[in-house]
PDB file of C-alpha atoms in Angstrom:
ATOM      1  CA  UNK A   1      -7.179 -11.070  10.350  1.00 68.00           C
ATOM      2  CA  UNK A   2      -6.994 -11.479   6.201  1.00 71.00           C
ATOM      3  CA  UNK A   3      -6.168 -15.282   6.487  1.00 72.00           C
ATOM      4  CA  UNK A   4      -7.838 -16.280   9.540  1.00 75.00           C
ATOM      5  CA  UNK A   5     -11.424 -17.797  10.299  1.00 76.00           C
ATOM      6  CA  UNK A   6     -13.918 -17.082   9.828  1.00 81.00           C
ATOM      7  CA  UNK A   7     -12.623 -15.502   6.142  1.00 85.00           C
ATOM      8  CA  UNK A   8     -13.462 -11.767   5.471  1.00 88.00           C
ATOM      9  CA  UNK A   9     -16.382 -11.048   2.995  1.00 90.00           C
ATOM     10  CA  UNK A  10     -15.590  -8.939  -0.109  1.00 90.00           C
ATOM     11  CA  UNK A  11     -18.405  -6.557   1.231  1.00 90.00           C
ATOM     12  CA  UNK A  12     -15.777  -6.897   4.586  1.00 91.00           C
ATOM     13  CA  UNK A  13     -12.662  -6.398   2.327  1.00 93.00           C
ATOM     14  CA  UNK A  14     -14.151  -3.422   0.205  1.00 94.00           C
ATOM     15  CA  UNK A  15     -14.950  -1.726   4.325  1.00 93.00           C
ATOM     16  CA  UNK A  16     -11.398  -1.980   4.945  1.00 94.00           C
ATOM     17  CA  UNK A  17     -10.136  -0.603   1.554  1.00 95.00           C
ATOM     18  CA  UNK A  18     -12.347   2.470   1.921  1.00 95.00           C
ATOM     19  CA  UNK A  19     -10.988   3.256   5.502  1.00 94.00           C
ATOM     20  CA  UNK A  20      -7.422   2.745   4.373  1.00 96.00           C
ATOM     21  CA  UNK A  21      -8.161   5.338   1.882  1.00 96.00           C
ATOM     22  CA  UNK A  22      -9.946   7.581   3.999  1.00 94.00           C
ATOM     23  CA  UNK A  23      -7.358   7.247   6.309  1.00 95.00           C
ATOM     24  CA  UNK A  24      -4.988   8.315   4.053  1.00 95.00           C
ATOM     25  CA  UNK A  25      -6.947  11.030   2.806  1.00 95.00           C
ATOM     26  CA  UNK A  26      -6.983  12.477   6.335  1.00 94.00           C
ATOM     27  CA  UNK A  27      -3.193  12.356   6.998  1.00 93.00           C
ATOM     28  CA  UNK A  28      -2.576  14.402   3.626  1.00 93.00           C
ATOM     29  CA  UNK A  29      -4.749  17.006   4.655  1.00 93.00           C
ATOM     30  CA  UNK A  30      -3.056  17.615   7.704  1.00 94.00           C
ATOM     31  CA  UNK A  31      -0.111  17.059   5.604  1.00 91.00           C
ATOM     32  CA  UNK A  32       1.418  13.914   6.942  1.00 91.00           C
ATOM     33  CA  UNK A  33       3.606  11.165   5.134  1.00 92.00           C
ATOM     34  CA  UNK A  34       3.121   8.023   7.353  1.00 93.00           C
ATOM     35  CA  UNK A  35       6.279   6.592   5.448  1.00 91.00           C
ATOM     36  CA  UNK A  36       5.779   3.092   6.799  1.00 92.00           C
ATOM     37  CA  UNK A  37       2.146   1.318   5.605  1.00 94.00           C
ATOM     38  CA  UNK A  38       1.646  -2.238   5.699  1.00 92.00           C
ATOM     39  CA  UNK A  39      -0.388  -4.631   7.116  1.00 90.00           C
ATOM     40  CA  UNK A  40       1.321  -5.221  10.429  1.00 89.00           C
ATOM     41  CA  UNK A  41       0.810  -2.054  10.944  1.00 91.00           C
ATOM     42  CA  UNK A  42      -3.198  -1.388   9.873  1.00 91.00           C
ATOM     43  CA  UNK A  43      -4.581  -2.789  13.352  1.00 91.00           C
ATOM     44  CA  UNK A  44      -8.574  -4.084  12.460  1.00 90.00           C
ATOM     45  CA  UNK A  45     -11.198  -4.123  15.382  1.00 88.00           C
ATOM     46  CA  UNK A  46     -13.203  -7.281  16.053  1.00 84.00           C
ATOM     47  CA  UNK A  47     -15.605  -4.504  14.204  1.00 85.00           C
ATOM     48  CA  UNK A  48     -14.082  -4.505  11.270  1.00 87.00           C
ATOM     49  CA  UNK A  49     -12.545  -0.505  12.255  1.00 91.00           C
ATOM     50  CA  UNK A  50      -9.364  -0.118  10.833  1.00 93.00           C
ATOM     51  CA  UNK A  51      -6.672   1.852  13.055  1.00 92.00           C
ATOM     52  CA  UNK A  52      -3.412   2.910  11.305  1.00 93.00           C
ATOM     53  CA  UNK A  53      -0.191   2.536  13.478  1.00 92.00           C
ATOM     54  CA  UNK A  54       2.994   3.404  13.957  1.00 88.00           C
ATOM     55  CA  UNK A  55       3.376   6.842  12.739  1.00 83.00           C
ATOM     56  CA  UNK A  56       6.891   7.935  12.808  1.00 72.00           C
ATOM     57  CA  UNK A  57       9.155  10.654  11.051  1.00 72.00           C
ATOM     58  CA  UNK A  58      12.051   8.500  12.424  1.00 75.00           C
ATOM     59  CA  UNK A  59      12.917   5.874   9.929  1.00 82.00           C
ATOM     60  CA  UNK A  60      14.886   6.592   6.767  1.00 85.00           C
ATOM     61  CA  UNK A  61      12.854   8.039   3.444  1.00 86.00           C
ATOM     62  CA  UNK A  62      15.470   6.401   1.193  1.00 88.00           C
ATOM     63  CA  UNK A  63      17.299   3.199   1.577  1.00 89.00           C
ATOM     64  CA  UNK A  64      20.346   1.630  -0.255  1.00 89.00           C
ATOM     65  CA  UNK A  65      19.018  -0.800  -2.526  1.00 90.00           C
ATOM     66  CA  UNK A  66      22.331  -2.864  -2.000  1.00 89.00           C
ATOM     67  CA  UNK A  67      21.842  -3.166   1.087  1.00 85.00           C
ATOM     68  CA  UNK A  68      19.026  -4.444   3.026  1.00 83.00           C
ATOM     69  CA  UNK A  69      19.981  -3.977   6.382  1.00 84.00           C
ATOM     70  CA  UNK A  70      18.428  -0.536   6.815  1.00 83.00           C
ATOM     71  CA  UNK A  71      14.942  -1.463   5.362  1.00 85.00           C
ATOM     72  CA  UNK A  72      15.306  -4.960   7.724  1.00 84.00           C
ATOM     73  CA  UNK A  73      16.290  -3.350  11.005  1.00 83.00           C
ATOM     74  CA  UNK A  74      13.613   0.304  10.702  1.00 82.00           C
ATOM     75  CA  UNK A  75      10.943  -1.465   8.558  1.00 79.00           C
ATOM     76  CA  UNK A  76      11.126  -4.887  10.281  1.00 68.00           C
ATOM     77  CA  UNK A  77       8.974  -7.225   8.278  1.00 66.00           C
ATOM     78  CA  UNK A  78       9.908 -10.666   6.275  1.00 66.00           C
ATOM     79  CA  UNK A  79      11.064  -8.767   2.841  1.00 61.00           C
ATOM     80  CA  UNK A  80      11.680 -12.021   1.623  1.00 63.00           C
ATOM     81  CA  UNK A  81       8.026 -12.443   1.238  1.00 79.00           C
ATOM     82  CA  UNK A  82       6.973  -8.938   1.420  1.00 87.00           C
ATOM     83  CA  UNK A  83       7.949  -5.276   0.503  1.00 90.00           C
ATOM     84  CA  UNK A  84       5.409  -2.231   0.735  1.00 92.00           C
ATOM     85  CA  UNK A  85       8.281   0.449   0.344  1.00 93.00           C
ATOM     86  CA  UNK A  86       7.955   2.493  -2.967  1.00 94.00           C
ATOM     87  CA  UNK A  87      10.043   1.642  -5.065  1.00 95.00           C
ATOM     88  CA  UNK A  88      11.349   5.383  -5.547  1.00 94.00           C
ATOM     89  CA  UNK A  89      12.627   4.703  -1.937  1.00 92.00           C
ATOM     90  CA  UNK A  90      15.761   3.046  -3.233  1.00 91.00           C
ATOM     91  CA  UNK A  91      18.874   4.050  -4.572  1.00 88.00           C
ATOM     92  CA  UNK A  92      21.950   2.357  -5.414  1.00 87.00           C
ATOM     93  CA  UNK A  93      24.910   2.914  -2.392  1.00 84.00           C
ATOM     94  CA  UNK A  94      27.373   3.481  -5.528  1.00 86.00           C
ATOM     95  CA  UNK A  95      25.384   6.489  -6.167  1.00 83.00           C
ATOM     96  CA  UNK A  96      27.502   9.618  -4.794  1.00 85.00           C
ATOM     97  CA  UNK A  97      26.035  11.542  -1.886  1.00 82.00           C
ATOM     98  CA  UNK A  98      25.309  14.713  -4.052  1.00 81.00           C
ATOM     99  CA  UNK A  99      23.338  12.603  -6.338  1.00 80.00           C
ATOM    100  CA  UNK A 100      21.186  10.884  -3.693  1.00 79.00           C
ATOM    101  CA  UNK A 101      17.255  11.691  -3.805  1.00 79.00           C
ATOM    102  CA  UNK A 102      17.059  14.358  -0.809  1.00 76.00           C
ATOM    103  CA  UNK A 103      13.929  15.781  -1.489  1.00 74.00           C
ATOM    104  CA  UNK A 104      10.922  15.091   0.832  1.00 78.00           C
ATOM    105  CA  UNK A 105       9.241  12.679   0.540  1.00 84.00           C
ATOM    106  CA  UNK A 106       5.292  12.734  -0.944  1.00 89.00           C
ATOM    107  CA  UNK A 107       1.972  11.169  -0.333  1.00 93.00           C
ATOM    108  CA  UNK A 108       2.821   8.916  -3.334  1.00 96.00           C
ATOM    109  CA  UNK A 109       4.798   6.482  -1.188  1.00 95.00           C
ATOM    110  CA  UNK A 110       1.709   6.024   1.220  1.00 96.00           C
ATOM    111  CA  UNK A 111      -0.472   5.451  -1.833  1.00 98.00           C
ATOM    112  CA  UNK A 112       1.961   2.783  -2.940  1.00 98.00           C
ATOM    113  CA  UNK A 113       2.387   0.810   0.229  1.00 96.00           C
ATOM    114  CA  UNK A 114      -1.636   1.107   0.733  1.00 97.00           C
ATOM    115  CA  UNK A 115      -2.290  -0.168  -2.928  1.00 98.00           C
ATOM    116  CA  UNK A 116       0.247  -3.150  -1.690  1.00 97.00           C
ATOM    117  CA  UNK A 117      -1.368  -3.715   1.919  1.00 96.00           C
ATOM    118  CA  UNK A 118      -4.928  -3.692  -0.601  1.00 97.00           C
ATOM    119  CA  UNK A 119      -3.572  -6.437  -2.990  1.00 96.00           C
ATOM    120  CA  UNK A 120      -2.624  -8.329  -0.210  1.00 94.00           C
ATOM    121  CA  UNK A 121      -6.098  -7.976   1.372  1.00 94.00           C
ATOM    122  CA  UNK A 122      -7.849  -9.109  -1.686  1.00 95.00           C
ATOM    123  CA  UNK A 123      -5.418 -11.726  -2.355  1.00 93.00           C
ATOM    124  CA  UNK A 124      -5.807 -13.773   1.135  1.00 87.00           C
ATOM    125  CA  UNK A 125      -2.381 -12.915   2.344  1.00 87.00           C
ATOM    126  CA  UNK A 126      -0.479 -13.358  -0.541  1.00 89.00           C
ATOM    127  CA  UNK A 127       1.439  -9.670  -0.946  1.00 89.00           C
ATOM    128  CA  UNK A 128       2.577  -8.578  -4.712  1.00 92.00           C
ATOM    129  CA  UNK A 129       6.117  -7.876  -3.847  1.00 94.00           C
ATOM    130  CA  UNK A 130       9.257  -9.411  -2.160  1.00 91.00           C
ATOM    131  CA  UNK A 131      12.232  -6.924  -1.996  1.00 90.00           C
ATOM    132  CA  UNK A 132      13.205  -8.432  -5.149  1.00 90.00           C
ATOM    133  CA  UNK A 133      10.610  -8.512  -7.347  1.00 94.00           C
ATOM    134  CA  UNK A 134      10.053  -5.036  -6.312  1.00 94.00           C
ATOM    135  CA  UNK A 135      14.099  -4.119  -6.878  1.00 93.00           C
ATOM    136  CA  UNK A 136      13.210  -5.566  -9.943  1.00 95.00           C
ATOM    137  CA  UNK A 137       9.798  -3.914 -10.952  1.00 96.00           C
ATOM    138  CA  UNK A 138      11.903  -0.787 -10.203  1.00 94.00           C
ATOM    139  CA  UNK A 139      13.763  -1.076 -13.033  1.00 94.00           C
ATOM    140  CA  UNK A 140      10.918  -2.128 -15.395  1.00 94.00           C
ATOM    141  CA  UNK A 141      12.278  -6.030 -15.104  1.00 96.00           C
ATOM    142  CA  UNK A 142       9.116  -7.114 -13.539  1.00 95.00           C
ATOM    143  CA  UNK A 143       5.546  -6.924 -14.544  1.00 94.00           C
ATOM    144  CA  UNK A 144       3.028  -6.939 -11.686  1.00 93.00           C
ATOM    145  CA  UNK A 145       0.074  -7.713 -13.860  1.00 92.00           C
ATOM    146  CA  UNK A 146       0.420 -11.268 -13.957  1.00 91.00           C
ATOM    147  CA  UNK A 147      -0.274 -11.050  -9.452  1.00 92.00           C
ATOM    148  CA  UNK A 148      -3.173  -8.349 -10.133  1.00 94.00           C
ATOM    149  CA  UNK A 149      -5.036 -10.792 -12.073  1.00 94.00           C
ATOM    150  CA  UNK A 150      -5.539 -13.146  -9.662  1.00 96.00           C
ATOM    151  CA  UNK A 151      -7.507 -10.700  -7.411  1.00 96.00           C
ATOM    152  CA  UNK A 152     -11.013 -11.482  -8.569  1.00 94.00           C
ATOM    153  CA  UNK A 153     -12.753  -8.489  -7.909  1.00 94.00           C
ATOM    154  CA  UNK A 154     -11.521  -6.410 -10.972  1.00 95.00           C
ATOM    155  CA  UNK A 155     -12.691  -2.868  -9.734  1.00 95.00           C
ATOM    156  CA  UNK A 156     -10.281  -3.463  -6.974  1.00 96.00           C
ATOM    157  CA  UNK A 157      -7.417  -4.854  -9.331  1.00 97.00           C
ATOM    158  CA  UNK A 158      -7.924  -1.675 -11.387  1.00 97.00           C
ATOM    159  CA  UNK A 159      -7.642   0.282  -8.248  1.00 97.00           C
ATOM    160  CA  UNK A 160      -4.678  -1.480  -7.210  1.00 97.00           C
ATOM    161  CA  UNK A 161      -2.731  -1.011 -10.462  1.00 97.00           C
ATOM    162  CA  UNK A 162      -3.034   2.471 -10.554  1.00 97.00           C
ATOM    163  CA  UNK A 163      -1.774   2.953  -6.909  1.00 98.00           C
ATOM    164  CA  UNK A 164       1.489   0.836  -7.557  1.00 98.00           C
ATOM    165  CA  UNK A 165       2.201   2.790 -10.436  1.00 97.00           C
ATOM    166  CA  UNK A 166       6.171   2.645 -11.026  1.00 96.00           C
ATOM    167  CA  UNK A 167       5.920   6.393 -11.888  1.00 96.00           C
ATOM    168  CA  UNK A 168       4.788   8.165  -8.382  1.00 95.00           C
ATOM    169  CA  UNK A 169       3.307  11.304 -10.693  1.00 95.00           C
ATOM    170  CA  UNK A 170       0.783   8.598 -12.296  1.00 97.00           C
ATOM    171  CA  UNK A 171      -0.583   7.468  -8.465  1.00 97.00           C
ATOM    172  CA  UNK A 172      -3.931   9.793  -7.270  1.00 95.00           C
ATOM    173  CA  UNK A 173      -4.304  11.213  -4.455  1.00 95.00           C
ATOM    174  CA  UNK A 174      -6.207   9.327  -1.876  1.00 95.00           C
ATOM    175  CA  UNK A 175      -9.518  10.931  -2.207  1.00 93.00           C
ATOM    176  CA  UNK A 176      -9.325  10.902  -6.181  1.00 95.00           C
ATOM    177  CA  UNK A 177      -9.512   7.353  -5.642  1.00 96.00           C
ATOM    178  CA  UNK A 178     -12.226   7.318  -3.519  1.00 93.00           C
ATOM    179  CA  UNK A 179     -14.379   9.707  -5.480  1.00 92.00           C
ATOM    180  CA  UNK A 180     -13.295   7.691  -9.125  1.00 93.00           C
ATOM    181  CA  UNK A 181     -14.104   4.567  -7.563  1.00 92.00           C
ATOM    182  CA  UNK A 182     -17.305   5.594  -5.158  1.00 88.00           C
ATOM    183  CA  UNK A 183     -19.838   4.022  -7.302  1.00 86.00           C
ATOM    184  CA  UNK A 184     -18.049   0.717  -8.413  1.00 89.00           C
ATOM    185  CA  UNK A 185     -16.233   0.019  -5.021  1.00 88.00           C
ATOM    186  CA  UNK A 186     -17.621   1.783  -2.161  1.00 85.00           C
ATOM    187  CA  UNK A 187     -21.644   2.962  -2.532  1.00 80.00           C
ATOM    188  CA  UNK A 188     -22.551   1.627   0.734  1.00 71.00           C
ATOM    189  CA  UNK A 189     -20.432   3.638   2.440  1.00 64.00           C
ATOM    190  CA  UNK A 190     -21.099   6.686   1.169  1.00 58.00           C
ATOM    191  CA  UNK A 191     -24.783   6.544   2.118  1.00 55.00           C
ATOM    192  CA  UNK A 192     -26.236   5.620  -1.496  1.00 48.00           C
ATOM    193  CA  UNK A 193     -28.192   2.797  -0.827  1.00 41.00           C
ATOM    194  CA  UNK A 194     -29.057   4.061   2.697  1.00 41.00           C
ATOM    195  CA  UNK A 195     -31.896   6.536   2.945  1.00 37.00           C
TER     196      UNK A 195
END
């Protein structure tokens, strides 16, 4: 839907950001890590509703950075051209098991992913990350600000940047986001210009 006729709005764009977000807000309530966010999988209405798919606890929190045939064959998607995993996801396959990242994993990785599938909204198609820019923005080799300028609108850019935050303690929560950028991004749909 981003990069076909007739083009979405940036009233239409700013819609589907805020139901990503509210989206998101509602799985972390319940407590649920979707694990798996990008646009193939954010299904749009001929309304303009936004449905989130493919919910699954199935697929692998971290990945071998390595090796890509794990993120190919359970996160399916061109990663040549495109990669919405966090980049906390990865670790090197050298790394011995006891030293592998175990933990569960956090809302931060949704956050990511959805600041991703938001760039690439705002940026007609065009995501911020292939595998390897992102293999290399993990390790502080790559600067993303160079793609964020090109989005236009620069409330969402700012929004943006702080979701993709390489550090997953500096990414808000969901409904920070949607509170810190209510009156810049979203006022129509919070009923302030509606009476």
């Amino acid at each position: 839907r981003v990069t076909m006729r007739p083009f979405l709005t940036t009233l239409e764009r700013r819609w589907i950001t805020f139901q990503l977000l509210t989206a998101l807000e509602q799985c972390q309530s319940v407590g649920l890590v979707h694990g798996d966010i990008k646009s193939n999988n954010m299904l749009i209405t001929s309304w303009n509703w936004v449905v989130l798919s493919d919910l699954t606890g199935l697929k692998p929190g971290y990945l071998p950075e390595d090796n890509p045939a794990d993120l190919s064959y359970f996160f399916d998607d061109d990663y040549h051209k495109r990669c919405y995993v966090a980049p906390e996801r990865f670790y090197h396959s050298s790394t011995p098991e006891a030293q592998r990242p175990k933990e569960m994993m956090t809302g931060a990785i949704d956050v990511f992913a959805s600041g991703c599938v938001i760039a690439e909204l705002f940026l007609s198609g065009e995501a911020p990350f292939s595998l390897a820019e992102l293999l290399a923005y993990r390790k502080g080799q790559y600067d993303a600000a160079h793609r964020l300028r090109q989005i236009a609108d620069a409330d969402i850019a700012e929004l943006v940047g702080d979701m993709i935050a390489l550090d997953p303690a500096q990414r808000g929560l969901p409904g920070e986001y949607l509170k810190r950028y209510r009156s810049r991004c979203f006022p129509l749909y919070f009923g302030e210009f509606l009476h």
